CSV table of C-alpha atoms in Angstrom, one decimal:
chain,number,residue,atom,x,y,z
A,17,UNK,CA,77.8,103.8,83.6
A,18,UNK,CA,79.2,103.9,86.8
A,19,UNK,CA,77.7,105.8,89.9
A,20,UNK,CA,78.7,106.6,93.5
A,21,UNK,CA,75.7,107.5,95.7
A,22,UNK,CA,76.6,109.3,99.3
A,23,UNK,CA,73.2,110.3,100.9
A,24,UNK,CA,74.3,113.0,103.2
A,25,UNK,CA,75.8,116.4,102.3
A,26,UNK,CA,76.5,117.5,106.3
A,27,UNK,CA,77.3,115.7,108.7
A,28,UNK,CA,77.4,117.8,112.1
A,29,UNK,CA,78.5,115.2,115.2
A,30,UNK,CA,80.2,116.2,118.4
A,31,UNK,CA,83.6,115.6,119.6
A,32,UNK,CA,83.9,112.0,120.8
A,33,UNK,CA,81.2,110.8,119.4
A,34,UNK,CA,80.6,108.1,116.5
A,35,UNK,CA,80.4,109.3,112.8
A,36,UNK,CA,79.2,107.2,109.7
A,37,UNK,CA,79.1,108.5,105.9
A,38,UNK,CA,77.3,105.9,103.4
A,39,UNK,CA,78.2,104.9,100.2
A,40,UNK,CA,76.4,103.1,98.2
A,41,UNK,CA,77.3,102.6,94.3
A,42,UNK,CA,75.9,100.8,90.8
A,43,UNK,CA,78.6,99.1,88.7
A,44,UNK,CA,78.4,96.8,85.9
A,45,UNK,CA,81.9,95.4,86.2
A,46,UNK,CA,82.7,92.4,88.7
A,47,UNK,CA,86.8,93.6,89.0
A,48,UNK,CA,86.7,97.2,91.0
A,49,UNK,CA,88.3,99.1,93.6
A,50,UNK,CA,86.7,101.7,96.2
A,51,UNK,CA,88.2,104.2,97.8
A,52,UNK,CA,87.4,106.8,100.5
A,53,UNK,CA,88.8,110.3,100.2
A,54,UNK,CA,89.6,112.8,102.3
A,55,UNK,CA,89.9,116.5,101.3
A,56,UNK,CA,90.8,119.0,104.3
A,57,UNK,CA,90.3,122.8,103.8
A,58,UNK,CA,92.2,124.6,100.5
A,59,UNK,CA,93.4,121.1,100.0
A,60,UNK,CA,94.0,118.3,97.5
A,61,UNK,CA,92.1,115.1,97.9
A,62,UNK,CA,93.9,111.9,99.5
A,63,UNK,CA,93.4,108.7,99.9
A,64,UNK,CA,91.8,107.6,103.4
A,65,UNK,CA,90.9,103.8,102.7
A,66,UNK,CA,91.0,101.5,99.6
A,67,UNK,CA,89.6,97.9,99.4
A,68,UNK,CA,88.9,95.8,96.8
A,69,UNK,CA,87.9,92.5,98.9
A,70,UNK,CA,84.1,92.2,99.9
A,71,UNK,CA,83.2,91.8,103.0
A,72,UNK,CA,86.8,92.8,104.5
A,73,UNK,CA,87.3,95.2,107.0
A,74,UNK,CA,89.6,98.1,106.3
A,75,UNK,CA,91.3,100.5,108.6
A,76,UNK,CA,93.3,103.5,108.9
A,77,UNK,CA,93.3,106.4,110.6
A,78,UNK,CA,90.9,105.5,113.1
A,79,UNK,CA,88.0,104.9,110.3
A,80,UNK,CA,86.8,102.2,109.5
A,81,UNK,CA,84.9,100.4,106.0
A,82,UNK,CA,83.8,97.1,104.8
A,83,UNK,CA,83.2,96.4,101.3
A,84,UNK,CA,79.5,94.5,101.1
A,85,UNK,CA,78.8,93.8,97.5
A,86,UNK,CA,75.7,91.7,98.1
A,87,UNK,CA,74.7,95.5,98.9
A,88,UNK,CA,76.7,97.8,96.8
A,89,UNK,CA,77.7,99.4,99.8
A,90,UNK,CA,81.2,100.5,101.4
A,91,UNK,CA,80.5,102.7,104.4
A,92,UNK,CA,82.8,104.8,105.8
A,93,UNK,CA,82.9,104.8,110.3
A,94,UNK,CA,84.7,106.5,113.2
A,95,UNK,CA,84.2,105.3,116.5
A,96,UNK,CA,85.3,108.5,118.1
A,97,UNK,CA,85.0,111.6,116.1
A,98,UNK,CA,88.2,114.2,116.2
A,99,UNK,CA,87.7,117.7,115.7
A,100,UNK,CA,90.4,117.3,113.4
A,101,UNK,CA,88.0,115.0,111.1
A,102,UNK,CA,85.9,117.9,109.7
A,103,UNK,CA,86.8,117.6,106.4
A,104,UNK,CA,85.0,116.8,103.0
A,105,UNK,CA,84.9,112.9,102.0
A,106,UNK,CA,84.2,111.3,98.9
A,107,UNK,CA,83.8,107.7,97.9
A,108,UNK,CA,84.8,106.8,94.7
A,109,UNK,CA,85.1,103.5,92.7
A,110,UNK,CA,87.1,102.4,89.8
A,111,UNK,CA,87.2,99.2,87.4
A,112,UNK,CA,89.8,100.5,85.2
A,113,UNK,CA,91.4,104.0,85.0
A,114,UNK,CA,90.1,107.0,87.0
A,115,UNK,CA,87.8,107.6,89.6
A,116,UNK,CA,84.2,107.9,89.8
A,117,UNK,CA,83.5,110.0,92.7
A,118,UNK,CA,80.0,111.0,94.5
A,119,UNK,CA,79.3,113.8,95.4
A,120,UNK,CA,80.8,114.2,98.9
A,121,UNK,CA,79.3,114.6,102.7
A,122,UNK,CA,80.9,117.5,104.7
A,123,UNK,CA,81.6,116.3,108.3
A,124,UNK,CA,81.6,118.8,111.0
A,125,UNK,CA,82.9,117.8,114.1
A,126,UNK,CA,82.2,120.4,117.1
A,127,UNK,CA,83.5,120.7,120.7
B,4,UNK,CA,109.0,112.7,96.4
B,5,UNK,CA,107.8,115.9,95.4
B,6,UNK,CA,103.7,115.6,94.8
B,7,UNK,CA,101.7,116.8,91.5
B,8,UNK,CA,102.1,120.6,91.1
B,9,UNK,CA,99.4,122.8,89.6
B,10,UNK,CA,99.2,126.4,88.6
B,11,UNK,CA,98.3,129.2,88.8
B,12,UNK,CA,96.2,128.3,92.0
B,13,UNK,CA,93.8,130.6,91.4
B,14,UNK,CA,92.4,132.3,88.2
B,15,UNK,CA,89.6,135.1,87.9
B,16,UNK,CA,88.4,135.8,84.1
B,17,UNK,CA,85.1,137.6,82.7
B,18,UNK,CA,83.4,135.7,80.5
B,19,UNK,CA,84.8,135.0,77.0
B,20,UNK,CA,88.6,135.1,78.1
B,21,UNK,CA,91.0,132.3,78.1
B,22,UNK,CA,92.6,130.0,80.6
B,23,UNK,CA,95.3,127.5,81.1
B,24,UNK,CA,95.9,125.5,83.5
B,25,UNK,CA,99.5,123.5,84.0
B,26,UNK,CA,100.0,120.4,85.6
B,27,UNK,CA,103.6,118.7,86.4
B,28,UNK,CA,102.7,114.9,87.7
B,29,UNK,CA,105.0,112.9,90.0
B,30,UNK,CA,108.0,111.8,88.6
B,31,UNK,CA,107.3,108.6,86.5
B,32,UNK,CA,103.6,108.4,86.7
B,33,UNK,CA,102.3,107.7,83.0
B,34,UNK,CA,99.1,108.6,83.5
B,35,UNK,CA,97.5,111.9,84.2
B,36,UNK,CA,94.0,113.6,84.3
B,37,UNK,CA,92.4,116.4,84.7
B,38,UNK,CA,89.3,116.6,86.9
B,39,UNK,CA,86.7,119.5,87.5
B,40,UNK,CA,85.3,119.9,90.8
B,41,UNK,CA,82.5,122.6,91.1
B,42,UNK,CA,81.8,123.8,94.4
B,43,UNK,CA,80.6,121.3,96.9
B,44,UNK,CA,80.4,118.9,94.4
B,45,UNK,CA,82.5,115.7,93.7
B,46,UNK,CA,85.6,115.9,91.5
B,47,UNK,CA,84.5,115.1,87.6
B,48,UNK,CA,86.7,113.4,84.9
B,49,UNK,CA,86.9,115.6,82.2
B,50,UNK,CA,90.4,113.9,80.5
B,51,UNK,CA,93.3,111.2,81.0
B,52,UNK,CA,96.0,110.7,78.8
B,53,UNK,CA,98.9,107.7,79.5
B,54,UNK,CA,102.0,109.2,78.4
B,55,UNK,CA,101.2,111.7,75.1
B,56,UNK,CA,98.1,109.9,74.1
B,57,UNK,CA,94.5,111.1,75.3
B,58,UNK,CA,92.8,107.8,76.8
B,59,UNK,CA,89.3,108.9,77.1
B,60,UNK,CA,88.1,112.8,77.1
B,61,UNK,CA,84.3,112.1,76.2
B,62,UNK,CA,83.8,114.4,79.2
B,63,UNK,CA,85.6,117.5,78.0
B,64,UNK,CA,83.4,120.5,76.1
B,65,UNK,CA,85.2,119.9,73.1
B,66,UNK,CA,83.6,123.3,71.5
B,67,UNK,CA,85.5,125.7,74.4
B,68,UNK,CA,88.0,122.7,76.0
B,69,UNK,CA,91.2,121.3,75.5
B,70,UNK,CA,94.1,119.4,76.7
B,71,UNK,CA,97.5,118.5,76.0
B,72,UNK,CA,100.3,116.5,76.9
B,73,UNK,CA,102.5,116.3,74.2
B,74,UNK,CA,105.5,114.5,75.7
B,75,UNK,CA,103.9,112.5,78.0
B,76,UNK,CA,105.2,114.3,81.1
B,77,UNK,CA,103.8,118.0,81.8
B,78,UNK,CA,100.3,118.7,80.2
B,79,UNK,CA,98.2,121.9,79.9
B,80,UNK,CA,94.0,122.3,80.1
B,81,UNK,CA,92.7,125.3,78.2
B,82,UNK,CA,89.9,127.0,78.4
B,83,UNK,CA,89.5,129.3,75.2
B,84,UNK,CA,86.2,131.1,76.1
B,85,UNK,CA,85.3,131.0,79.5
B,86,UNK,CA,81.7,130.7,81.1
B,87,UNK,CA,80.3,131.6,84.5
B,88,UNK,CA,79.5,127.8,84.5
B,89,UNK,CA,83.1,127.4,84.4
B,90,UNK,CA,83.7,128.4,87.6
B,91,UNK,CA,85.2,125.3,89.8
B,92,UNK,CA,88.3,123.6,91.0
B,93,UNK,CA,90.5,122.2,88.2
B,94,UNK,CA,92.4,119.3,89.8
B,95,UNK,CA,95.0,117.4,88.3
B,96,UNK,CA,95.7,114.1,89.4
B,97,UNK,CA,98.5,111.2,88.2
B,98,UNK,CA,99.1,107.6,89.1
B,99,UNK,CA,100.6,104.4,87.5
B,100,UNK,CA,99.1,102.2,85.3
B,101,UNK,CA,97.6,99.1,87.1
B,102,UNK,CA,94.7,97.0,86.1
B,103,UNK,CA,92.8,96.1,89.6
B,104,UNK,CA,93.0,99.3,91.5
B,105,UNK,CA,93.9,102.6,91.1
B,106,UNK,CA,95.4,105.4,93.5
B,107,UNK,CA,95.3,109.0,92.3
B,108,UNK,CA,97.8,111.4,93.9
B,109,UNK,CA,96.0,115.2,93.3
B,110,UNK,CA,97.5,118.4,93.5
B,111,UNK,CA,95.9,121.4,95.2
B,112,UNK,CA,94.3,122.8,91.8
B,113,UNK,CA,93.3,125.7,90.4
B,114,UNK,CA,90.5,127.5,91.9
B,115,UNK,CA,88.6,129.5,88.7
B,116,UNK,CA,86.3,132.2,89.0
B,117,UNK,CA,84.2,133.3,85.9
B,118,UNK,CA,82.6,136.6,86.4
């Protein structure tokens, strides 16, 4: 089956600084989607980034992820950390319906 | 647009008592799930339906767990005899049906404590 691998459970970085969350996944199916989620204190999980094309660069919110597939990888980047980015994310993947998430990486962001 | 509403947002049993959960999706979404999302873990598929029909629920504890969604709008996940292992966030989540990619829109969940 399907799995979603993020190495990090905490991520601590300081205010201004960069931040980077990997992702890395197995898949046996060639036609997928990957996302990034975001889920802020007490509330629902949303969508941060999607991409489906490999090495494309995708953008929103000041983060940052390219799709590798030659290395099952979609990390997620901030150039410039926000206090306001301590959240939990997830990286998920899907080839048909629903989501395979990991298992998350808290980011901490401190003055 | 209003969003995918849960309730109750939060639930505390004793062991052997039972639960439901309710879920009203966006307006027009056909598909649904339920996910369960013990703490500081990833969210974990337990169910989807597409309209009334259960898609895949190989995940759901078919012994103590079930779900519903019998016209393909609302649904309801119940737990008939709750377990301290039990205790996590039950999210709902609903989206279209598309083949290449898929966006989930979640609600805020339920928040279960087995004691």
């Amino acid at each position: 089956g399907d799995s979603v691998t993020q190495t990090e459970g905490l991520v601590t970085v300081t205010e201004g600084l960069p931040v980077k969350l990997n992702c890395t996944y197995q898949t046996t199916y060639l036609t997928i989607a990957f996302f990034w989620y975001v889920q802020y204190l007490n509330e629902a999980p949303q969508v941060l980034l999607k991409s489906s094309t490999d090495n494309k660069r995708t953008e929103h919110q000041g983060f940052h992820a390219t799709l590798h597939k030659s290395s099952s990888s979609f990390h997620l980047q901030k150039s410039s950390a926000q206090l306001s980015d301590s959240a939990l994310y997830y990286c998920a993947l899907t080839y048909a319906q629903g989501l395979t998430f990991g298992l998350g990486t808290r980011v901490s962001v401190f003055p | 647009e209003a969003g995918v509403t849960q309730s109750p947002r939060y639930a505390v049993l004793q062991e052997g008592q039972a639960v439901s959960f309710w879920c009203d999706p966006i307006s027009g979404h056909d598909t649904l799930y339920w996910y369960q999302q013990p703490r500081d873990q990833g969210p974990q598929l337990l169910v989807y339906f597409r309209d009334e029909a259960v898609i895949d629920n190989s995940q759901l504890p078919s012994d103590r767990f079930s779900a519903v969604r019998p016209k393909g709008t609302n649904s309801t996940l119940k737990i008939q005899s709750a377990k301290q292992g039990d205790t996590a966030t039950y999210l709902c989540a609903s989206s279209f049906w598309t083949v290449s990619s898929e966006r989930l829109f979640f609600g805020h969940g339920t928040k279960l404590s087995v004691l």
